[in-house]
Short mmCIF file of C-alpha atoms in Angstrom, two decimals:
data_model
loop_
_atom_site.label_atom_id
_atom_site.label_comp_id
_atom_site.label_asym_id
_atom_site.label_seq_id
_atom_site.Cartn_x
_atom_site.Cartn_y
_atom_site.Cartn_z
CA UNK A 75 21.05 6.80 1.64
CA UNK A 76 19.99 2.74 0.35
CA UNK A 77 17.15 1.15 0.26
CA UNK A 78 18.45 -0.77 4.40
CA UNK A 79 19.25 3.15 5.75
CA UNK A 80 15.89 3.96 4.64
CA UNK A 81 14.68 1.40 6.73
CA UNK A 82 16.27 1.43 9.25
CA UNK A 83 14.93 4.76 9.98
CA UNK A 84 11.34 4.00 9.59
CA UNK A 85 12.06 0.41 11.54
CA UNK A 86 13.20 2.79 14.48
CA UNK A 87 9.89 5.49 14.19
CA UNK A 88 7.62 1.90 14.39
CA UNK A 89 10.01 1.25 17.33
CA UNK A 90 9.28 4.97 19.07
CA UNK A 91 5.27 3.84 18.03
CA UNK A 92 5.74 0.67 19.74
CA UNK A 93 7.15 1.53 23.14
CA UNK A 94 3.99 5.20 23.05
CA UNK A 95 1.96 2.01 23.41
CA UNK A 96 0.84 2.34 19.17
CA UNK A 97 0.39 0.15 16.19
CA UNK A 98 4.09 -0.45 15.78
CA UNK A 99 4.58 0.63 11.51
CA UNK A 100 6.94 3.39 11.42
CA UNK A 101 8.13 5.22 7.23
CA UNK A 102 10.13 7.89 6.88
CA UNK A 103 10.34 10.44 3.03
CA UNK A 104 13.36 10.56 1.99
CA UNK A 105 14.26 13.15 -1.50
CA UNK A 106 17.39 13.22 -2.34
CA UNK A 107 19.21 11.11 -0.55
CA UNK A 108 18.09 12.00 2.80
CA UNK A 109 15.46 12.07 5.30
CA UNK A 110 12.82 14.44 4.34
CA UNK A 111 9.99 13.78 7.23
CA UNK A 112 10.38 10.96 9.20
CA UNK A 113 7.61 9.72 11.69
CA UNK A 114 4.91 6.34 13.16
CA UNK A 115 1.72 5.30 13.43
CA UNK A 116 0.46 7.34 15.71
CA UNK A 117 -3.54 6.42 16.10
CA UNK A 118 -3.85 5.29 19.30
CA UNK A 119 -1.37 8.24 20.87
CA UNK A 120 -2.82 11.37 18.94
CA UNK A 121 -6.74 10.11 18.68
CA UNK A 122 -6.77 10.18 15.55
CA UNK A 123 -8.29 8.28 12.58
CA UNK A 124 -5.61 9.13 10.09
CA UNK A 125 -2.47 8.95 11.37
CA UNK A 126 -0.60 5.98 9.76
CA UNK A 127 3.63 5.94 9.07
CA UNK A 128 2.77 6.74 5.79
CA UNK A 129 1.29 10.34 6.96
CA UNK A 130 2.82 11.04 9.48
CA UNK A 131 6.00 10.60 7.72
CA UNK A 132 4.72 13.31 5.16
CA UNK A 133 3.25 15.82 7.99
CA UNK A 134 6.28 16.48 9.95
CA UNK A 135 8.14 16.57 6.65
CA UNK A 136 6.19 20.14 5.85
CA UNK A 137 4.66 22.05 3.20
CA UNK A 138 6.90 20.77 -0.35
CA UNK A 139 6.96 22.44 -3.20
CA UNK A 140 5.39 18.68 -5.61
CA UNK A 141 8.74 18.74 -7.36
CA UNK A 142 10.64 17.52 -4.26
CA UNK A 143 7.64 15.19 -3.64
CA UNK A 144 8.72 13.95 -7.58
CA UNK A 145 12.02 12.93 -6.44
CA UNK A 146 10.62 11.00 -3.60
CA UNK A 147 11.17 7.31 -2.19
CA UNK A 148 8.71 6.44 0.40
CA UNK A 149 9.86 3.85 3.31
CA UNK A 150 7.58 1.90 5.32
CA UNK A 151 7.84 -1.05 7.48
CA UNK A 152 4.93 -2.46 6.25
CA UNK A 153 2.51 -2.49 2.82
CA UNK A 154 0.69 0.89 2.50
CA UNK A 155 -2.79 0.93 3.00
CA UNK A 156 -5.48 1.99 0.77
CA UNK A 157 -5.19 5.49 2.11
CA UNK A 158 -1.61 5.86 2.00
CA UNK A 159 -1.78 4.71 -0.89
CA UNK A 160 -3.87 7.23 -2.44
CA UNK A 161 -1.74 9.56 -0.18
CA UNK A 162 1.36 8.06 -2.09
CA UNK A 163 -0.57 9.14 -5.85
CA UNK A 164 -1.73 12.29 -4.74
CA UNK A 165 2.12 13.75 -4.49
CA UNK A 166 3.75 11.98 -7.32
CA UNK A 167 6.02 10.17 -5.64
CA UNK A 168 7.16 7.97 -7.58
CA UNK A 169 9.08 4.62 -5.92
CA UNK A 170 8.24 2.96 -2.19
CA UNK A 171 10.20 0.97 -0.46
CA UNK A 172 7.57 -1.76 1.55
CA UNK A 173 9.40 -3.17 5.14
CA UNK A 174 7.27 -5.96 4.14
CA UNK A 175 3.58 -6.98 3.08
CA UNK A 176 3.61 -11.01 4.89
CA UNK A 177 1.19 -9.42 7.46
CA UNK A 178 -1.01 -6.94 5.56
CA UNK A 179 -1.13 -6.31 1.61
CA UNK A 180 -2.31 -2.63 1.17
CA UNK A 181 -2.30 -1.05 -2.64
CA UNK A 182 0.48 -2.82 -4.26
CA UNK A 183 -1.09 -3.16 -7.28
CA UNK A 184 -2.81 -0.11 -7.85
CA UNK A 185 0.87 1.61 -7.21
CA UNK A 186 2.25 -0.65 -9.60
CA UNK A 187 -0.91 0.48 -11.55
CA UNK A 188 -0.23 3.77 -11.70
CA UNK A 189 3.89 3.55 -12.86
CA UNK A 190 5.12 3.62 -9.00
CA UNK A 191 8.38 1.45 -8.41
CA UNK A 192 7.44 -0.92 -6.04
CA UNK A 193 9.77 -2.25 -3.86
CA UNK A 194 9.93 -5.06 -1.15
CA UNK A 195 12.41 -5.97 1.21
CA UNK A 196 10.89 -8.65 3.06
CA UNK A 197 12.08 -7.44 6.23
CA UNK A 198 11.71 -9.68 9.33
CA UNK A 199 12.51 -7.23 11.54
CA UNK A 200 9.36 -5.94 10.47
CA UNK A 201 7.74 -8.44 10.04
CA UNK A 202 8.73 -9.45 14.06
CA UNK A 203 7.63 -5.51 15.83
CA UNK A 204 4.12 -6.59 13.57
CA UNK A 205 3.02 -9.76 14.30
CA UNK A 206 4.57 -9.41 18.53
CA UNK A 207 2.02 -6.53 18.32
CA UNK A 208 -0.64 -8.82 16.82
CA UNK A 209 -0.71 -11.03 19.30
CA UNK A 210 -0.60 -8.63 22.43
CA UNK A 211 -3.33 -5.76 21.40
CA UNK A 212 -5.58 -8.08 18.21
CA UNK A 213 -8.34 -5.29 18.52
CA UNK A 214 -6.10 -2.32 17.66
CA UNK A 215 -4.65 -3.90 14.96
CA UNK A 216 -8.32 -4.39 13.92
CA UNK A 217 -9.15 -0.78 14.59
CA UNK A 218 -6.31 0.81 11.92
CA UNK A 219 -6.47 -2.03 9.62
CA UNK A 220 -10.43 -0.91 9.28
CA UNK A 221 -12.08 -4.71 10.65
CA UNK A 222 -14.23 -5.69 12.86
#
């Protein structure tokens, strides 16, 4: 599975989240070329403070040995926030593929400084999906990124 195919998985998750009334951010944990876990932002749906796309993908992947994470790529439709960056670092995921960072720039520099390869695909599909949501639900978006 190449990066574009993996981003398609994450983007489909983002669309599912949008259809559920949530923030359209999706992610996929890819290990050895296969989807080990995929998820989407479910903060609204679950009333959760921490269920972002990346954390949902990790949760849906289940408990894995550390060696699996060290072979993984986290693919996400949006630059990972500091919380998700921390999870990526905690589990030693060596590679992150980002759909776009025009909307939001998260912990990319921290990831790079810790030796994580960060690839930005600058996807118009990811950007357009999130921009449409923000235009309709700015309050929910601001809550999601910790802004008043």
